[in-house]
Short mmCIF file of C-alpha atoms in Angstrom, two decimals:
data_model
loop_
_atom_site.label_atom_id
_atom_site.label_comp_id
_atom_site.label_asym_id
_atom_site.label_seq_id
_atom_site.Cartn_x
_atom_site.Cartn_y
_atom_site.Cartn_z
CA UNK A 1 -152.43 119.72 -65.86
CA UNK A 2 -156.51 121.13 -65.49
CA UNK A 3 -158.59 118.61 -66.05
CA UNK A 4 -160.68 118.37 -69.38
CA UNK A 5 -164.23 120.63 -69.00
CA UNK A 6 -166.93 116.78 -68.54
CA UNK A 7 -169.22 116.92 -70.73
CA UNK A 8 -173.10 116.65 -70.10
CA UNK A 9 -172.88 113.20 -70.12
CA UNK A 10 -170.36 112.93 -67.48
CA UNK A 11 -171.77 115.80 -65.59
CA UNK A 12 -175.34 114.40 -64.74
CA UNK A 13 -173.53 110.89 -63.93
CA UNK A 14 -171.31 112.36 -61.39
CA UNK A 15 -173.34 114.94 -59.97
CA UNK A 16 -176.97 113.94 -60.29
CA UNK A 17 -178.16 116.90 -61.15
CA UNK A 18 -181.02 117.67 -63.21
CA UNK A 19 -179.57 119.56 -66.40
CA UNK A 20 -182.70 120.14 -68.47
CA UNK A 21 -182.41 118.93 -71.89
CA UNK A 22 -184.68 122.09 -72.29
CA UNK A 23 -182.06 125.14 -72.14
CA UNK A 24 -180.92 123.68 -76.12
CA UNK A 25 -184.79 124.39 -77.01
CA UNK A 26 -184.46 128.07 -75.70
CA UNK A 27 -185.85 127.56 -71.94
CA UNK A 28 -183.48 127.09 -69.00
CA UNK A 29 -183.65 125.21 -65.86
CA UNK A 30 -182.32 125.18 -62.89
CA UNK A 31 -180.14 122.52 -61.17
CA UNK A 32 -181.31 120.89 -58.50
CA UNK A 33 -179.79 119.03 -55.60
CA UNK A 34 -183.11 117.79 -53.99
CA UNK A 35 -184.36 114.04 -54.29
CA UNK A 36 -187.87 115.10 -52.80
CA UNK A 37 -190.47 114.43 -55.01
CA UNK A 38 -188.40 113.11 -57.60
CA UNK A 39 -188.21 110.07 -59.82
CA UNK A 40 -185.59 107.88 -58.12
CA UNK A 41 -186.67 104.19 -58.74
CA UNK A 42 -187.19 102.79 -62.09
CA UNK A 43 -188.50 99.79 -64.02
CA UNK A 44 -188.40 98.13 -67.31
CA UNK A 45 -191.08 95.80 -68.57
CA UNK A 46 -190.23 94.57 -72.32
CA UNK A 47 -186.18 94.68 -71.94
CA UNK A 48 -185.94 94.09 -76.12
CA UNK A 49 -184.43 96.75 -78.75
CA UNK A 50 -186.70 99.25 -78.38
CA UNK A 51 -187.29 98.92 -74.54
CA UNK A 52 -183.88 99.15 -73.72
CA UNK A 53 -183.04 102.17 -76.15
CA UNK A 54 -185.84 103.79 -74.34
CA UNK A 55 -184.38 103.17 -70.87
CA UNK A 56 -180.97 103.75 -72.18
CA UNK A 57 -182.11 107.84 -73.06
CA UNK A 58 -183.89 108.26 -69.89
CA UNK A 59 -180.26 107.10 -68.10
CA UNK A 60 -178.73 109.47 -70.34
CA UNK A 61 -180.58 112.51 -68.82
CA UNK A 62 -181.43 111.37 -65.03
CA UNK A 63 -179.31 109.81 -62.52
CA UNK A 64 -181.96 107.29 -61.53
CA UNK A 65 -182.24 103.72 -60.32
CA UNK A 66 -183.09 100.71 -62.32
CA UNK A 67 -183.92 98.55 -59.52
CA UNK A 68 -185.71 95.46 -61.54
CA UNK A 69 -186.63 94.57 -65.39
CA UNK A 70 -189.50 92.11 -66.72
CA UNK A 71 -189.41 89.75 -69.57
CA UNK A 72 -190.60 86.62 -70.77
CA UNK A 73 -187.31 85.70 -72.72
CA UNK A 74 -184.58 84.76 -70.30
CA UNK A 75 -182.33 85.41 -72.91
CA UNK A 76 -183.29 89.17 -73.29
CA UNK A 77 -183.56 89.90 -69.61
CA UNK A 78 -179.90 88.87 -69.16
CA UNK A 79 -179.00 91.01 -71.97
CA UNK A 80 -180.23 93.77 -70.47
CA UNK A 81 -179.33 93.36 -66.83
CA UNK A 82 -175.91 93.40 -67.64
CA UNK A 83 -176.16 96.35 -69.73
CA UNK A 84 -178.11 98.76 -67.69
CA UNK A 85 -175.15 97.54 -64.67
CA UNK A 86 -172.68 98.80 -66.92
CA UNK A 87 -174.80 102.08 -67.28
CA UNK A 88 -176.46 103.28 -64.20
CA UNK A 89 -174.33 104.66 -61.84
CA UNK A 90 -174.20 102.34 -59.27
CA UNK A 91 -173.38 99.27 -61.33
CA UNK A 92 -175.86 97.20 -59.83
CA UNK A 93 -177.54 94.49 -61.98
CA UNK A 94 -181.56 95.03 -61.48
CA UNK A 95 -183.45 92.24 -60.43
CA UNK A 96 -184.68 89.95 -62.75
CA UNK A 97 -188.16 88.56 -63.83
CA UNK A 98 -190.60 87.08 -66.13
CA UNK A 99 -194.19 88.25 -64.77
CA UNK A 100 -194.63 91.64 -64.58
CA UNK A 101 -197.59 91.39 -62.20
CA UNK A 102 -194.57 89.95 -59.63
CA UNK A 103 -192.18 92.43 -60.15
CA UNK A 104 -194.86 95.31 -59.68
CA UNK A 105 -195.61 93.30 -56.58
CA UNK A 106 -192.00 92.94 -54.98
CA UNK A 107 -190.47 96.97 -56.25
CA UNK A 108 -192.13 100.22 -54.71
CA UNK A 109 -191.53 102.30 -58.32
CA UNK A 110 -191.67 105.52 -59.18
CA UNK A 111 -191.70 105.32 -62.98
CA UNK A 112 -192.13 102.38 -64.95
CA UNK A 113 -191.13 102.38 -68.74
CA UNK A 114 -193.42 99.49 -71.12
CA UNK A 115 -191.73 98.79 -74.45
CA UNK A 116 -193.06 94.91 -75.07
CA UNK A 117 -195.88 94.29 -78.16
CA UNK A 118 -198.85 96.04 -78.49
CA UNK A 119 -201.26 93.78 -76.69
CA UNK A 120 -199.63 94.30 -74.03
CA UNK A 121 -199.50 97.64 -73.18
CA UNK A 122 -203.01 98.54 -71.80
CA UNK A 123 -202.86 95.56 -69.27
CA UNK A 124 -199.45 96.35 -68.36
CA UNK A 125 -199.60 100.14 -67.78
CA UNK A 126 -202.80 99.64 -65.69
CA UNK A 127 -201.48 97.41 -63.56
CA UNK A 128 -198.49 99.81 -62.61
CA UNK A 129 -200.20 102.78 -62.43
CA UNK A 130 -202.35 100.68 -60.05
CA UNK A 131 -199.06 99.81 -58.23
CA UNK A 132 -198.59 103.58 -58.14
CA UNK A 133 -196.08 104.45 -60.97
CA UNK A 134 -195.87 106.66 -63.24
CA UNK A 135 -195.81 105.05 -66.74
CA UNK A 136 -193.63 105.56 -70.13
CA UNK A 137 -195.86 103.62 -72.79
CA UNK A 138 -194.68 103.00 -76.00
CA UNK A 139 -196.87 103.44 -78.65
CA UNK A 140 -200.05 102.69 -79.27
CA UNK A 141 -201.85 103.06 -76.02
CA UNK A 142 -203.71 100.18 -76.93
CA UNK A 143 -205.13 97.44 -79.26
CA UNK A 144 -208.59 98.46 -79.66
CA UNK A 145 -210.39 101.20 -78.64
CA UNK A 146 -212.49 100.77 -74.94
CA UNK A 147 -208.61 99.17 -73.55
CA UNK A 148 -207.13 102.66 -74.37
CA UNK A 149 -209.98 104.42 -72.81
CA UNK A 150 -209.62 102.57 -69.76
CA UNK A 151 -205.66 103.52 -69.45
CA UNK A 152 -207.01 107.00 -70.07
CA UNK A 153 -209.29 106.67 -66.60
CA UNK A 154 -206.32 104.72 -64.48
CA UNK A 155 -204.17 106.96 -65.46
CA UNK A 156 -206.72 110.38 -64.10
CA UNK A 157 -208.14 107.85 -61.33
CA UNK A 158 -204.43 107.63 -59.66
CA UNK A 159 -203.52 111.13 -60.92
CA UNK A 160 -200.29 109.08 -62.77
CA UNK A 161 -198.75 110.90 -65.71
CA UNK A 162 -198.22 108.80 -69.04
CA UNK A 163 -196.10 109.97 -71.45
CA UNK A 164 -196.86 108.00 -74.70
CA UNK A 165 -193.62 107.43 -76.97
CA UNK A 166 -194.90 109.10 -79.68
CA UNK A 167 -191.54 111.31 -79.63
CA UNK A 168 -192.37 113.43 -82.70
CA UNK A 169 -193.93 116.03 -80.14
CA UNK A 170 -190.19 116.09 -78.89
CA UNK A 171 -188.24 116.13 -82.08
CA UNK A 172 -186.47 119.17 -82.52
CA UNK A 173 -186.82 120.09 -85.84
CA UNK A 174 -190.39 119.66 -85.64
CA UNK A 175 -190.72 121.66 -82.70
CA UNK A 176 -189.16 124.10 -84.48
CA UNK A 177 -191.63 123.62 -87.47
CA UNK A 178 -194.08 124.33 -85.08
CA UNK A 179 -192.62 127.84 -83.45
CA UNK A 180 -191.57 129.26 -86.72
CA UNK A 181 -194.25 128.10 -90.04
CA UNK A 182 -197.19 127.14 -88.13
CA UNK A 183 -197.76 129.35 -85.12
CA UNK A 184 -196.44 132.10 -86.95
CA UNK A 185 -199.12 131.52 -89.81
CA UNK A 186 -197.06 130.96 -92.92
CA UNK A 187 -198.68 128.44 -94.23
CA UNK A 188 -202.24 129.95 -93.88
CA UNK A 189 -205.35 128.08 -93.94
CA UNK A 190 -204.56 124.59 -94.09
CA UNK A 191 -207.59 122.39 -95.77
CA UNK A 192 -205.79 119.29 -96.83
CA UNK A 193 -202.80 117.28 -95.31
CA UNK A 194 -201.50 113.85 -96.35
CA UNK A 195 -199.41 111.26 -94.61
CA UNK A 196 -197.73 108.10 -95.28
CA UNK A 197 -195.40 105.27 -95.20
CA UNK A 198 -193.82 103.06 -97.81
CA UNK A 199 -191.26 101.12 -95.99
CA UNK A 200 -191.63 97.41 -96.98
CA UNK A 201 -192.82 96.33 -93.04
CA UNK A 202 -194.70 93.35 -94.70
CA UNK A 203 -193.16 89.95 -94.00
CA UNK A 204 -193.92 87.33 -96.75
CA UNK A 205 -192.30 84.56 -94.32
CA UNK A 206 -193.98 81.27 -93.97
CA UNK A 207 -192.20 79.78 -91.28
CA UNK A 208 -192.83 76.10 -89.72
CA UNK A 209 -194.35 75.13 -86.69
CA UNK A 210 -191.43 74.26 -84.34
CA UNK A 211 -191.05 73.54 -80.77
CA UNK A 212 -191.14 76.73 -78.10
CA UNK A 213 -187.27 77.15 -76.91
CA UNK A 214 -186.82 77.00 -73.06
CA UNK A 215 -185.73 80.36 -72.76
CA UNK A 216 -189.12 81.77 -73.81
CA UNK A 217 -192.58 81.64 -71.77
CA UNK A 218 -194.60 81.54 -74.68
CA UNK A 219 -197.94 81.36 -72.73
CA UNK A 220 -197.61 84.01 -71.07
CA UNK A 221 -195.86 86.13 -74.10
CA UNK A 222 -199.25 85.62 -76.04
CA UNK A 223 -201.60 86.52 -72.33
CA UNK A 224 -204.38 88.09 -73.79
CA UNK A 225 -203.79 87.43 -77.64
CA UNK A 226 -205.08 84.33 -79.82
CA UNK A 227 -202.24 82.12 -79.16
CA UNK A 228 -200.96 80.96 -82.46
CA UNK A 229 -198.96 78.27 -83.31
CA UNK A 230 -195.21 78.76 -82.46
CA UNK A 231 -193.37 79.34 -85.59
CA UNK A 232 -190.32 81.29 -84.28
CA UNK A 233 -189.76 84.04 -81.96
CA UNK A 234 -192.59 86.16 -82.13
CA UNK A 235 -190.54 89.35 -80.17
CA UNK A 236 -188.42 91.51 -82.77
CA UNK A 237 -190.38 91.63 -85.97
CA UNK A 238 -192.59 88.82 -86.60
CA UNK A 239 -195.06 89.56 -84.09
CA UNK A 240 -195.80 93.04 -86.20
CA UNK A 241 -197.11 90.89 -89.22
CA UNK A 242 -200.49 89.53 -87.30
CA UNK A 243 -203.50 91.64 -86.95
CA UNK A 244 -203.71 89.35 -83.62
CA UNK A 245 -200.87 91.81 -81.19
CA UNK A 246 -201.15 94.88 -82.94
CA UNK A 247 -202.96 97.32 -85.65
CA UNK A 248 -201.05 96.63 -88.66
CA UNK A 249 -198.94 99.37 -90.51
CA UNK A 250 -201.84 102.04 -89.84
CA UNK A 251 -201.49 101.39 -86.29
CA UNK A 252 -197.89 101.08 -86.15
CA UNK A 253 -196.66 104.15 -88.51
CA UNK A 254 -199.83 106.06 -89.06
CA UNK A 255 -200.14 107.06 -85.19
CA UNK A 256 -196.85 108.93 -85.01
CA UNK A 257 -197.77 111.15 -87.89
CA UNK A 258 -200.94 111.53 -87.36
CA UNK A 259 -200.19 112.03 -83.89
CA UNK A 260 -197.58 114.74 -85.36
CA UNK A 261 -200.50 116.39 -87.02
CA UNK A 262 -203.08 116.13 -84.59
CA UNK A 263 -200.69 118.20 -82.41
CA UNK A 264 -199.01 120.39 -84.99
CA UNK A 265 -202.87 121.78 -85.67
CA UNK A 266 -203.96 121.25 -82.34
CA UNK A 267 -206.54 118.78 -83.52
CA UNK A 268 -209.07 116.91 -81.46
CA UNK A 269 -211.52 114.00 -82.18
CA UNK A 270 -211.87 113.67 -86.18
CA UNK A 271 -216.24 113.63 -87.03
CA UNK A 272 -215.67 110.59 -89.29
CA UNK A 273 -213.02 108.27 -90.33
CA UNK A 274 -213.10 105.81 -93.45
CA UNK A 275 -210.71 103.94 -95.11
CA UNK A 276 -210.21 101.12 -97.78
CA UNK A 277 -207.51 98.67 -98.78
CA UNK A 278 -206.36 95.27 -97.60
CA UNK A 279 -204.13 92.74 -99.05
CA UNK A 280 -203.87 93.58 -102.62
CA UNK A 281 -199.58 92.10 -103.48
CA UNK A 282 -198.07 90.28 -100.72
CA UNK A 283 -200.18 87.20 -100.40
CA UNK A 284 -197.95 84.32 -100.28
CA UNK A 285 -196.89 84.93 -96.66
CA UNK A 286 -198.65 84.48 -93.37
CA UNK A 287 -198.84 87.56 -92.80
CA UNK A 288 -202.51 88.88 -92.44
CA UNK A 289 -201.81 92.74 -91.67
CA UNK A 290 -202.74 95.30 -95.18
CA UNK A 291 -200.05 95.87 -97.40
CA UNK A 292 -202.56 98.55 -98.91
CA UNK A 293 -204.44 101.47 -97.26
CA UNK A 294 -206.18 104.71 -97.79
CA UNK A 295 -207.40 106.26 -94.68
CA UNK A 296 -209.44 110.20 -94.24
CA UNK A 297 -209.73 111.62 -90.77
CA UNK A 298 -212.25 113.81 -91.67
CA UNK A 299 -212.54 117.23 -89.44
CA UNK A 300 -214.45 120.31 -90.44
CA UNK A 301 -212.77 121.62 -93.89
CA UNK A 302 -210.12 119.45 -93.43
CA UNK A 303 -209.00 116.17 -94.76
CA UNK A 304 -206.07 114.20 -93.13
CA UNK A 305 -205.37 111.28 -95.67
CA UNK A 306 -203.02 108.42 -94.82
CA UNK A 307 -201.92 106.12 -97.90
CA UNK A 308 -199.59 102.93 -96.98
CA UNK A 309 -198.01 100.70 -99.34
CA UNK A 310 -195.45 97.70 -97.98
CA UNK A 311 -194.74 97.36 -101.82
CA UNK A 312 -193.13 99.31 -104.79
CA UNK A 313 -191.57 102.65 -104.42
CA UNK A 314 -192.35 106.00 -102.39
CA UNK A 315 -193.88 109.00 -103.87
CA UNK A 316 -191.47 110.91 -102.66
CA UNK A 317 -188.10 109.43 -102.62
CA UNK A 318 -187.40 112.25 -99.82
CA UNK A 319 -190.01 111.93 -97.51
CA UNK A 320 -191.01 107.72 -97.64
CA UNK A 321 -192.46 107.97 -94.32
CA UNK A 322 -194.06 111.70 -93.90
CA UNK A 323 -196.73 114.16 -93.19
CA UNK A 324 -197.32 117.08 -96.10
CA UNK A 325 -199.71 120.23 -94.97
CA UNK A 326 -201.28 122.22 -97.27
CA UNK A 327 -201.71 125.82 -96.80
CA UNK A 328 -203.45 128.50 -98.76
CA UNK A 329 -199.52 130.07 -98.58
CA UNK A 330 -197.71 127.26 -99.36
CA UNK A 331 -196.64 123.64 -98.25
CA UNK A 332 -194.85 121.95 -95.14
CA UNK A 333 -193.47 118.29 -95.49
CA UNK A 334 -192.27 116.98 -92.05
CA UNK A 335 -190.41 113.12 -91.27
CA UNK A 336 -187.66 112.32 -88.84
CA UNK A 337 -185.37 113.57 -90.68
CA UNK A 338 -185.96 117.35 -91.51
CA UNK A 339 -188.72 119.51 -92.82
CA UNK A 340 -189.25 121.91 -95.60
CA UNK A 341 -191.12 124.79 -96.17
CA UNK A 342 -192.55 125.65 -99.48
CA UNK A 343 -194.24 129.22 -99.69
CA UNK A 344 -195.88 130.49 -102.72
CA UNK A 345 -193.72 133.26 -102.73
CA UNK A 346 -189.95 133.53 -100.85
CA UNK A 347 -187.16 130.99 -100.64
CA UNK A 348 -187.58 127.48 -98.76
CA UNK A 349 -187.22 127.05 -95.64
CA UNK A 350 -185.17 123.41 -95.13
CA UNK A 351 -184.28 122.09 -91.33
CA UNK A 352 -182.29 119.16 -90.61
CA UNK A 353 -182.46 116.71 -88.12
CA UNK A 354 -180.42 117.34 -85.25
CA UNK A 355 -177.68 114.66 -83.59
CA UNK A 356 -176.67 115.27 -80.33
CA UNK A 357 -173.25 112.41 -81.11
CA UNK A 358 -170.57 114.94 -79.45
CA UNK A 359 -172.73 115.47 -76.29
CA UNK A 360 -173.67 111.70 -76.25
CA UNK A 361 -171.16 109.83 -77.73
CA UNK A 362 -172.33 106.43 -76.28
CA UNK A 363 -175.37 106.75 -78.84
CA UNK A 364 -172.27 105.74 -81.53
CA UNK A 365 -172.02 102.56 -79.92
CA UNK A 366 -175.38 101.40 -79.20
CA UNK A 367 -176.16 98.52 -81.41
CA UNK A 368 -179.58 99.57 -83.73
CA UNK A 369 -179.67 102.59 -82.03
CA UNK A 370 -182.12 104.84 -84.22
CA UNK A 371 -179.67 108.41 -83.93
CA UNK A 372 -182.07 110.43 -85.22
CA UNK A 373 -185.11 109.49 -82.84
CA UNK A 374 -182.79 109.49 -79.68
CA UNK A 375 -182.44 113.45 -79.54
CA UNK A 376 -186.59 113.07 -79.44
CA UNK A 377 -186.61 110.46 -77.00
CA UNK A 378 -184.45 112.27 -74.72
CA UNK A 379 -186.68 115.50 -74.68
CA UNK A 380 -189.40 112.86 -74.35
CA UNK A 381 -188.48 112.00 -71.45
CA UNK A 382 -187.07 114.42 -69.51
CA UNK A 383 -190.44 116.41 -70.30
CA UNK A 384 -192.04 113.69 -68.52
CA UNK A 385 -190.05 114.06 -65.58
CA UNK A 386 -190.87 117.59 -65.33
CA UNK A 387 -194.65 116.76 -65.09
CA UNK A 388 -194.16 114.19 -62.58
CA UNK A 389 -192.18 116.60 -60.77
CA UNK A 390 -194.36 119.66 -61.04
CA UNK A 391 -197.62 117.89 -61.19
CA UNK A 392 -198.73 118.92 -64.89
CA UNK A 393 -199.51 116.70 -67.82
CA UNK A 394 -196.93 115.64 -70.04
CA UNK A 395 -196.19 116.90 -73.90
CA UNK A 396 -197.67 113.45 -75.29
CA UNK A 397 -200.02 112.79 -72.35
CA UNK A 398 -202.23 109.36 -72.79
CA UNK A 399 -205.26 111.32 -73.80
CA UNK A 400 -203.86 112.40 -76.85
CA UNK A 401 -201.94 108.92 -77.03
CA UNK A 402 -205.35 106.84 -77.06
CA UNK A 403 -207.16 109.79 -79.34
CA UNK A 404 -204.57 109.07 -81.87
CA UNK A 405 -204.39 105.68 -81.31
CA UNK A 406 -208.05 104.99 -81.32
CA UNK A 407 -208.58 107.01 -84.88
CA UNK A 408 -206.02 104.07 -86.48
CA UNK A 409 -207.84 101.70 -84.58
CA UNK A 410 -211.12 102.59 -86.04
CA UNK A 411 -209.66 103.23 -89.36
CA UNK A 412 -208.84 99.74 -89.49
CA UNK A 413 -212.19 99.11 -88.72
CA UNK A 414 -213.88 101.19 -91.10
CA UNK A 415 -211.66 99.32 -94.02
CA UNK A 416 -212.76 95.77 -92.60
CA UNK A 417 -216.42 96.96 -92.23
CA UNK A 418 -216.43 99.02 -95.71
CA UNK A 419 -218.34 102.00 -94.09
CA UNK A 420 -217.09 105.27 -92.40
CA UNK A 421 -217.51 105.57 -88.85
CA UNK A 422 -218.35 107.83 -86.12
CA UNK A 423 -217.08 107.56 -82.47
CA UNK A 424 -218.97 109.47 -79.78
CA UNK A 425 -215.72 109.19 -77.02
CA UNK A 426 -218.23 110.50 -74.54
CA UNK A 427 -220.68 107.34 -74.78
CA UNK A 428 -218.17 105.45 -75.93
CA UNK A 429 -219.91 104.36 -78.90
CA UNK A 430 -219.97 104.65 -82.71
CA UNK A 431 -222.78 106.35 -83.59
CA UNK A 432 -225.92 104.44 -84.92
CA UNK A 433 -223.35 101.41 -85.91
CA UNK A 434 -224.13 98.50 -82.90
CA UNK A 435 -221.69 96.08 -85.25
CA UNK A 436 -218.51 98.76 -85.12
CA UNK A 437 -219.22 99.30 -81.17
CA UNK A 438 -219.38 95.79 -80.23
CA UNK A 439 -215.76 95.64 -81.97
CA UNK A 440 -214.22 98.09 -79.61
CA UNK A 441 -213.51 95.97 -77.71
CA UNK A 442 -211.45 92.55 -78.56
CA UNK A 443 -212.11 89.28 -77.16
CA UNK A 444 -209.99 87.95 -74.78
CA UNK A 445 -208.00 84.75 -74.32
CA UNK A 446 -209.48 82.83 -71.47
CA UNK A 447 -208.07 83.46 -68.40
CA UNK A 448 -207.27 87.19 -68.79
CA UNK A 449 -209.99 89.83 -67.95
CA UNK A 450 -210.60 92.78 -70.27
CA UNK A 451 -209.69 96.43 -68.89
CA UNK A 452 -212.81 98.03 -70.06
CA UNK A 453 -214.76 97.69 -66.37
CA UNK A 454 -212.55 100.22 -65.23
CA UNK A 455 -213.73 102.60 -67.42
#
């Protein structure tokens, strides 16, 4: 009997070629049999849901090696060894530590993907750009503003690409959004846009203080961060809640879609950001992130507004997490899951998300798997393997990573201060504001040096 046709899946496992993910966006390219240049050995530091899924799409469109994996919870990192054996195509189990400054040490890499909390990132793609990788950061760059401006100078220093994971720039739909209502000028001249997210991300836990289990370093999972009292594993969720590893909801959910926007309108630097809110309904938990926000990125003739709310119901049943533009000829709402095109005259235009579950069937199977990102995340990445490869920046290169990142930083900011703000990125500075500029930078936990000397 013939054999059954392999599908893609099967086809860049056996044969290592490079199939580009690109030919179902309209561009071919070629197969290639050469290794030269190309990126062969791989590393994960951060091996929990999201790191993994991350690694897990880049395996699903490159034949590569994952040769060692950091993490400070034993637990996790044997998890994830034994999954990425069953994976890669050489079964072998990668090698296995909790410092990341020791595995960078012991592995010559050629890409290195970072999925562990926020304060981590900057330190941690610095360090293996230094080691002379190429880096896959999850989102945001950075927790304040002068660390993401010194992964922005590593990063052109060593001539290392970074592609940041903020995968809307590789969602289909949305790239098709792009091609057919906004570079074709449907919409017109767009003066307003909104954005926002009403998932309830709050926590209103108040766990106890409680012993730190031997399977987690919790010293060094805090490094540069207050440490806080142990109260339960801070990795998953509960690490999200304090303003201490990350940015809150603005700088969690607001930097995709504003990062969405900022490249759908090819949008630089905002002149002045302000925002209010804070904790106005959830205050029983320990939480200390907003569960209330207004931000405006404020460019010439054009308002980008960002409303959260961790509480009550969305505006827009449809589109709970979203961007809307508004164009003299009609509207555009976008999310991860489709986008819709109302003109003032004519018939919508509606696009669905598109699944990619025949061609990658694994994706079924993969627990929390998020099916509608991991068509993204796969263009994501091989687009960054094309830069590396041809020496070009990536589609979500860390400049417009930390640009986006910085503006939620700063908006955050701007509500704690109660004043707008204006950042001068060239001095590094907000303008005629010495309080906001000392704040771009955090202070560091003793015993860990702050980035910003190598700007």
């Amino acid at each position: 009997m013939p054999k059954e046709p392999l599908n893609r899946r099967e086809f860049i496992i056996r044969t290592g070629a490079f199939v580009s993910l690109a030919t179902l966006a309209g561009t071919t390219f070629a197969a290639s049999d050469s290794t030269e240049g190309r990126v062969q050995r791989v590393a994960l530091i951060g091996t929990g849901w999201y790191g993994k899924s991350d690694l897990f799409r880049l395996l699903q469109v490159r034949d590569v090696e994952v040769v060692a994996i950091c993490d400070v919870d034993t637990r996790h990192l044997d998890e994830a060894a034994n999954l990425i054996a069953e994976r890669q195509v050489s079964a072998k189990v990668p090698r296995k530590y909790t410092d990341y400054r020791k595995l960078l040490a012991e592995n010559k890499l050629d890409l290195v993907l970072i999925g562990t909390p926020d304060h981590w990132h900057a330190l941690q793609a610095i360090a293996a750009m230094e080691a002379g990788a190429h880096v896959y950061l999850q989102k945001p760059v950075s927790v304040d503003v002068l660390e993401g401006e010194a992964v922005v100078a590593t990063a052109r220093r060593y001539n290392r690409k970074v592609q940041v994971g903020t995968q809307r720039r590789s969602t289909p739909h949305l790239l098709e959004a792009k091609r057919e209502i906004i570079d074709k000028g449907l919409l017109g001249k767009i003066s307003q846009v909104e954005m926002c997210c009403y998932y309830h991300m709050k926590s209103d836990a108040n766990p106890p203080e409680q012993a730190v289990p031997d399977f987690l370093d919790y010293e060094l999972w805090t490094g540069p961060a207050p440490l806080r009292p142990y109260d339960g594993l801070p990795h998953g969720s509960w690490w999200r809640a304090f303003m201490e590893y990350g940015n809150g909801i603005t700088g969690d959910m607001c930097v995709h879609m504003f990062d969405t926007v900022r490249w759908l309108l090819r949008l630089g630097w905002p002149e002045q950001i302000s925002a209010t809110g804070g904790t106005y309904v959830q205050k029983a938990g320990k939480s200390n992130i907003a569960d209330t926000q207004t931000a405006i990125f404020h460019y010439p003739e054009l308002d980008c507004v960002w409303q959260h709310r961790t509480w009550g119901t969305p505006t827009d049943p449809d589109y709970p997490w979203a961007f809307i533009l508004h164009g003299e000829k009609g509207t555009l709402k976008g999310s991860t899951m489709k986008y819709e095109f109302i003109p003032l005259k004519g018939d919508k235009i509606i696009k669905d998300v598109v699944y990619e579950k025949e061609e990658f069937p694994e994706d079924l199977t993969e627990p929390r798997i998020e099916l509608n990102a991991a068509p993204a995340t796969r263009r994501h990445m091989e687009d960054l393997l094309q830069a590396i490869e041809g020496d070009r920046l990536p589609r979500a290169d860390v400049q417009e990573g930390h640009i986006s990142t910085a503006c939620c930083i700063l908006a955050n900011m701007a509500m704690e201060l109660g004043r707008p703000l204006k950042y001068d990125p060239e001095k590094r500075i907000c303008v005629n504001d010495p309080e906001a500029t000392d704040r771009l930078a955090r202070q560091y936990r003793k015993g860990w040096q702050h980035p910003s000397f190598r700007i």
